[in-house]
Short mmCIF file of C-alpha atoms in Angstrom, two decimals:
data_model
loop_
_atom_site.label_atom_id
_atom_site.label_comp_id
_atom_site.label_asym_id
_atom_site.label_seq_id
_atom_site.Cartn_x
_atom_site.Cartn_y
_atom_site.Cartn_z
CA MET A 1078 0.00 0.00 0.00
CA THR A 1079 1.41 3.39 -0.93
CA GLU A 1080 2.07 5.59 2.05
CA PRO A 1081 0.25 8.94 1.93
CA ARG A 1082 2.19 12.15 2.26
CA SER A 1083 0.48 13.03 5.51
CA THR A 1084 -1.88 11.60 8.07
CA GLN A 1085 -4.57 13.64 9.81
CA LEU A 1086 -4.19 13.93 13.56
CA SER A 1087 -5.69 16.01 16.31
CA THR A 1088 -3.92 19.03 17.81
CA GLN A 1089 -1.23 16.71 19.18
CA ASP A 1090 1.42 14.92 17.18
CA ALA A 1091 2.11 11.18 17.23
CA HIS A 1092 4.10 11.42 20.43
CA GLY A 1093 1.64 13.62 22.30
CA ALA A 1094 3.53 16.90 21.89
CA GLN A 1095 1.93 20.09 20.63
CA PRO A 1096 2.83 20.71 16.96
CA SER A 1097 4.03 23.99 15.55
CA ARG A 1098 1.61 26.36 13.83
CA THR A 1099 2.71 25.24 10.35
CA ALA A 1100 2.59 21.54 11.19
CA ARG A 1101 -0.63 21.62 13.19
CA ALA A 1102 -2.94 18.63 12.66
CA THR A 1103 -0.57 16.72 10.39
CA VAL A 1104 2.32 14.31 10.78
CA LEU A 1105 4.39 12.43 8.23
CA ALA A 1106 2.78 9.06 7.53
CA THR A 1107 6.18 7.36 7.47
CA ARG A 1108 6.65 8.35 11.10
CA PRO A 1109 5.30 5.70 13.51
CA LEU A 1110 2.17 6.83 15.35
CA MET A 1111 2.89 6.13 19.01
CA GLY A 1112 0.61 8.31 21.12
CA TRP A 1113 -3.07 7.35 21.37
CA ARG A 1114 -5.81 9.96 20.86
CA GLY A 1115 -9.21 9.83 22.46
CA VAL A 1116 -10.81 9.05 19.11
CA ASP A 1117 -8.44 6.09 18.70
CA LEU A 1118 -9.52 4.55 21.98
CA ILE A 1119 -13.21 5.11 21.35
CA THR A 1120 -13.08 3.77 17.81
CA ALA A 1121 -11.08 0.69 18.79
CA ALA A 1122 -13.59 -0.03 21.54
CA MET A 1123 -16.54 0.40 19.17
CA LEU A 1124 -14.96 -1.93 16.61
CA ALA A 1125 -14.26 -4.46 19.34
CA VAL A 1126 -17.83 -4.41 20.65
CA ALA A 1127 -19.20 -4.85 17.14
CA PHE A 1128 -16.91 -7.82 16.53
CA GLY A 1129 -17.78 -9.28 19.92
CA VAL A 1130 -21.45 -9.29 18.98
CA ILE A 1131 -20.56 -10.85 15.61
CA PHE A 1132 -18.59 -13.54 17.47
CA TRP A 1133 -21.60 -14.33 19.61
CA GLY A 1134 -23.83 -14.62 16.55
CA PHE A 1135 -21.29 -16.81 14.76
CA ASP A 1136 -20.79 -19.01 17.84
CA THR A 1137 -24.54 -19.44 18.29
CA LEU A 1138 -25.94 -19.66 14.78
CA ILE A 1139 -23.20 -20.72 12.39
CA TYR A 1140 -20.38 -22.51 14.22
CA PRO A 1141 -22.48 -25.57 15.25
CA PHE A 1142 -23.36 -26.31 11.62
CA LEU A 1143 -19.82 -25.80 10.30
CA ASN A 1144 -18.41 -27.87 13.14
CA ALA A 1145 -20.82 -30.69 12.32
CA ALA A 1146 -19.82 -30.50 8.66
CA THR A 1147 -16.19 -31.25 9.56
CA THR A 1148 -16.78 -34.15 11.96
CA GLY A 1149 -15.50 -36.56 9.33
CA PHE A 1150 -12.08 -34.88 9.43
CA PRO A 1151 -11.93 -32.50 12.43
CA PRO A 1152 -8.68 -30.68 11.54
CA LEU A 1153 -10.56 -28.97 8.70
CA GLY A 1154 -12.63 -27.18 11.32
CA GLU A 1155 -9.67 -24.88 11.96
CA LEU A 1156 -10.42 -23.19 8.66
CA MET A 1157 -12.91 -21.20 10.73
CA LEU A 1158 -10.18 -19.71 12.96
CA GLY A 1159 -9.72 -16.56 10.88
CA ILE A 1160 -13.16 -15.31 11.89
CA TRP A 1161 -11.90 -14.78 15.45
CA LEU A 1162 -8.67 -13.09 14.32
CA ILE A 1163 -10.22 -10.30 12.28
CA PRO A 1164 -10.60 -7.73 15.13
CA ALA A 1165 -6.85 -7.68 15.75
CA VAL A 1166 -6.06 -7.12 12.09
CA VAL A 1167 -8.75 -4.48 11.58
CA GLY A 1168 -7.90 -2.65 14.80
CA ALA A 1169 -4.23 -2.55 13.84
CA LEU A 1170 -4.88 -1.31 10.29
CA VAL A 1171 -7.27 1.41 11.42
CA ILE A 1172 -5.60 2.75 14.58
CA ARG A 1173 -1.98 2.03 13.55
CA ARG A 1174 -0.55 2.40 17.01
CA PRO A 1175 1.26 -0.15 19.20
CA GLY A 1176 -1.27 -2.07 21.25
CA ALA A 1177 -4.24 -1.47 18.93
CA ALA A 1178 -4.42 -5.08 17.74
CA LEU A 1179 -4.19 -6.47 21.27
CA PHE A 1180 -6.71 -3.99 22.67
CA THR A 1181 -9.30 -4.58 19.96
CA GLU A 1182 -9.01 -8.37 20.05
CA LEU A 1183 -9.13 -8.56 23.84
CA VAL A 1184 -12.14 -6.28 24.19
CA ALA A 1185 -13.95 -8.29 21.51
CA ALA A 1186 -13.16 -11.47 23.46
CA ASN A 1187 -14.57 -9.91 26.63
CA VAL A 1188 -17.80 -9.02 24.82
CA GLU A 1189 -18.02 -12.55 23.47
CA LEU A 1190 -17.52 -13.91 26.99
CA PHE A 1191 -20.15 -11.57 28.42
CA LEU A 1192 -22.74 -12.57 25.81
CA GLY A 1193 -22.00 -16.26 26.27
CA ASN A 1194 -20.02 -18.87 24.36
CA LYS A 1195 -19.03 -22.54 24.62
CA TRP A 1196 -15.39 -21.85 25.56
CA GLY A 1197 -15.93 -19.67 28.61
CA ALA A 1198 -13.13 -17.48 29.95
CA ALA A 1199 -10.62 -19.30 27.73
CA VAL A 1200 -11.50 -16.81 24.99
CA LEU A 1201 -9.60 -14.16 26.97
CA LEU A 1202 -6.35 -16.09 26.68
CA SER A 1203 -7.06 -16.60 23.00
CA GLY A 1204 -7.65 -12.87 22.63
CA VAL A 1205 -4.25 -12.09 24.12
CA LEU A 1206 -2.39 -14.58 21.93
CA GLN A 1207 -4.22 -13.56 18.77
CA GLY A 1208 -3.62 -9.87 19.42
CA LEU A 1209 0.07 -10.42 20.15
CA GLY A 1210 0.51 -12.23 16.84
CA VAL A 1211 -0.66 -9.19 14.90
CA GLU A 1212 1.36 -6.86 17.13
CA LEU A 1213 4.50 -8.82 16.24
CA ALA A 1214 3.79 -8.48 12.52
CA LEU A 1215 3.51 -4.70 12.84
CA ALA A 1216 6.62 -4.50 15.01
CA LEU A 1217 8.63 -6.37 12.36
CA PHE A 1218 7.81 -3.50 9.99
CA ARG A 1219 8.45 -0.90 12.72
CA HIS A 1220 4.82 0.26 12.48
CA ARG A 1221 5.53 1.88 9.11
CA ARG A 1222 3.71 -0.47 6.71
CA PHE A 1223 0.03 -1.37 6.79
CA GLY A 1224 -0.70 -2.95 3.44
CA VAL A 1225 -2.20 -6.31 2.59
CA VAL A 1226 1.15 -8.11 3.00
CA VAL A 1227 1.44 -6.95 6.60
CA ALA A 1228 -2.21 -7.82 7.21
CA VAL A 1229 -1.64 -11.35 5.89
CA LEU A 1230 1.49 -11.76 8.02
CA GLY A 1231 -0.48 -10.56 11.04
CA GLY A 1232 -3.22 -13.09 10.39
CA VAL A 1233 -0.67 -15.89 9.98
CA LEU A 1234 1.25 -15.04 13.15
CA SER A 1235 -1.99 -14.59 15.08
CA ALA A 1236 -3.13 -18.06 14.04
CA ALA A 1237 0.28 -19.57 14.83
CA PHE A 1238 0.32 -18.06 18.33
CA GLU A 1239 -3.20 -19.29 19.04
CA ILE A 1240 -2.65 -22.83 17.78
CA VAL A 1241 0.92 -23.59 18.83
CA LEU A 1242 0.83 -21.89 22.22
CA TYR A 1243 -2.69 -22.88 23.22
CA GLU A 1244 -4.93 -25.02 21.04
CA TRP A 1245 -2.48 -27.85 20.44
CA GLN A 1246 -2.33 -28.42 24.20
CA SER A 1247 -5.93 -27.61 25.11
CA TYR A 1248 -8.26 -28.60 22.28
CA VAL A 1249 -6.43 -31.16 20.15
CA ALA A 1250 -3.90 -32.72 22.50
CA GLU A 1251 -5.03 -36.19 21.42
CA TYR A 1252 -4.35 -35.53 17.72
CA SER A 1253 -1.48 -37.31 16.00
CA SER A 1254 1.47 -35.24 14.76
CA VAL A 1255 0.13 -35.40 11.22
CA TRP A 1256 -3.31 -34.22 12.27
CA LYS A 1257 -1.76 -31.42 14.33
CA ALA A 1258 0.25 -30.31 11.30
CA ILE A 1259 -2.88 -30.29 9.12
CA TYR A 1260 -4.77 -28.45 11.88
CA LEU A 1261 -2.01 -25.83 11.97
CA GLY A 1262 -1.97 -25.53 8.19
CA CYS A 1263 -5.71 -24.96 8.06
CA GLY A 1264 -5.44 -22.30 10.76
CA LEU A 1265 -2.61 -20.50 8.96
CA VAL A 1266 -4.56 -20.48 5.68
CA SER A 1267 -7.61 -19.10 7.48
CA GLY A 1268 -5.52 -16.48 9.27
CA ALA A 1269 -3.95 -15.35 6.00
CA LEU A 1270 -7.10 -15.27 3.88
CA VAL A 1271 -10.01 -14.63 6.24
CA ALA A 1272 -8.30 -12.38 8.79
CA GLY A 1273 -5.48 -10.94 6.69
CA VAL A 1274 -6.93 -10.37 3.23
CA GLY A 1275 -10.50 -10.14 4.53
CA GLY A 1276 -9.56 -7.69 7.26
CA TRP A 1277 -7.63 -5.50 4.82
CA PHE A 1278 -10.55 -5.38 2.37
CA LEU A 1279 -12.94 -4.57 5.21
CA VAL A 1280 -10.83 -1.60 6.30
CA ARG A 1281 -10.60 -0.33 2.73
CA ALA A 1282 -14.37 -0.66 2.34
CA LEU A 1283 -14.99 1.26 5.56
CA ALA A 1284 -12.55 3.96 4.49
CA ARG A 1285 -14.39 4.45 1.20
CA THR A 1286 -17.63 5.15 3.07
CA GLY A 1287 -15.99 8.01 4.97
CA ALA A 1288 -16.31 6.24 8.31
CA LEU A 1289 -12.53 6.35 8.81
CA ASN A 1290 -11.86 9.94 7.78
CA ALA A 1291 -10.15 10.63 11.12
CA PHE A 1292 -7.68 7.79 10.53
CA PRO A 1293 -4.85 7.02 8.09
CA PRO A 1294 -6.93 4.66 5.88
CA GLY A 1295 -9.41 7.47 5.28
CA GLN A 1296 -6.58 9.84 4.39
CA GLU A 1297 -5.17 7.30 1.94
CA VAL A 1298 -8.51 6.94 0.19
CA ARG A 1299 -8.89 10.72 -0.09
CA GLU A 1300 -5.38 11.12 -1.51
CA SER A 1301 -5.87 8.32 -4.03
CA HIS A 1302 -9.27 9.71 -5.10
CA PRO A 1303 -9.00 13.50 -4.68
CA ALA A 1304 -12.17 15.53 -4.96
#
C-alpha cells in the first residue's frame, strides 16, 4: 500500500507533543504513530464491541453447523479460525498504534464472553495470543507499513500463536502429529485469507464510506481519489 504524504491527527502529534503552527494537525505518515488519541480509543472499543457481537452470533448460529460438517475430518474445522482473528487485524490497520491489535481483540473477546459462548473465559487467553501475533507483525515492519502483505502476516502469526501456544495443548492434544500439522496448516490459511486479506478489504471498504476519515486509511482513500 502506498504511504500517503500526511496523516490527519488532532492538535497533538504522534508522540503527544503540541505541533508547531505550520505543522498543526498533520504528521508524516512514514513516522510511527505512538501516542493514542481519544478518538483512537473510542473507535477501537466500538470496533471491538461490534466484533464481539458478531462472534456471539457466529458461535450461536453458524459454528455448530460448520463444526458438524467437519466431523468426518476434524482438523478442517480450523479453517474457521480466521473469523476470530479479524478484530486484531482491523484494529491494527485502522488505529496504527502499538497495542491497537491487542486492545481490539481482547475487548472483543470480553464481549463474546459476556454474551456467552461454549469456551468460557478461555477466549480471553485466545484474545491475548491472537492480538500479540498481529502486534509482532507490525513490530517487524516498525509500524511503518500497513498494506495487505502486513495484514496477511499478522493473520498468519496470530493463528500460529493461538494454535501452537494454546490449542495444540488444550483442544487437540489427542491428535497425531500429522493431524496437528494439518490443523495448523488450516489455521494458517484461514488467518492469511479470512483475517489478513478479509480484514484488509474490510478496512478499505470502511474507508471508502468516509467512516474512517479521522484515521490514516481514510486519508489514503482521499489522496488516491482527490475531490
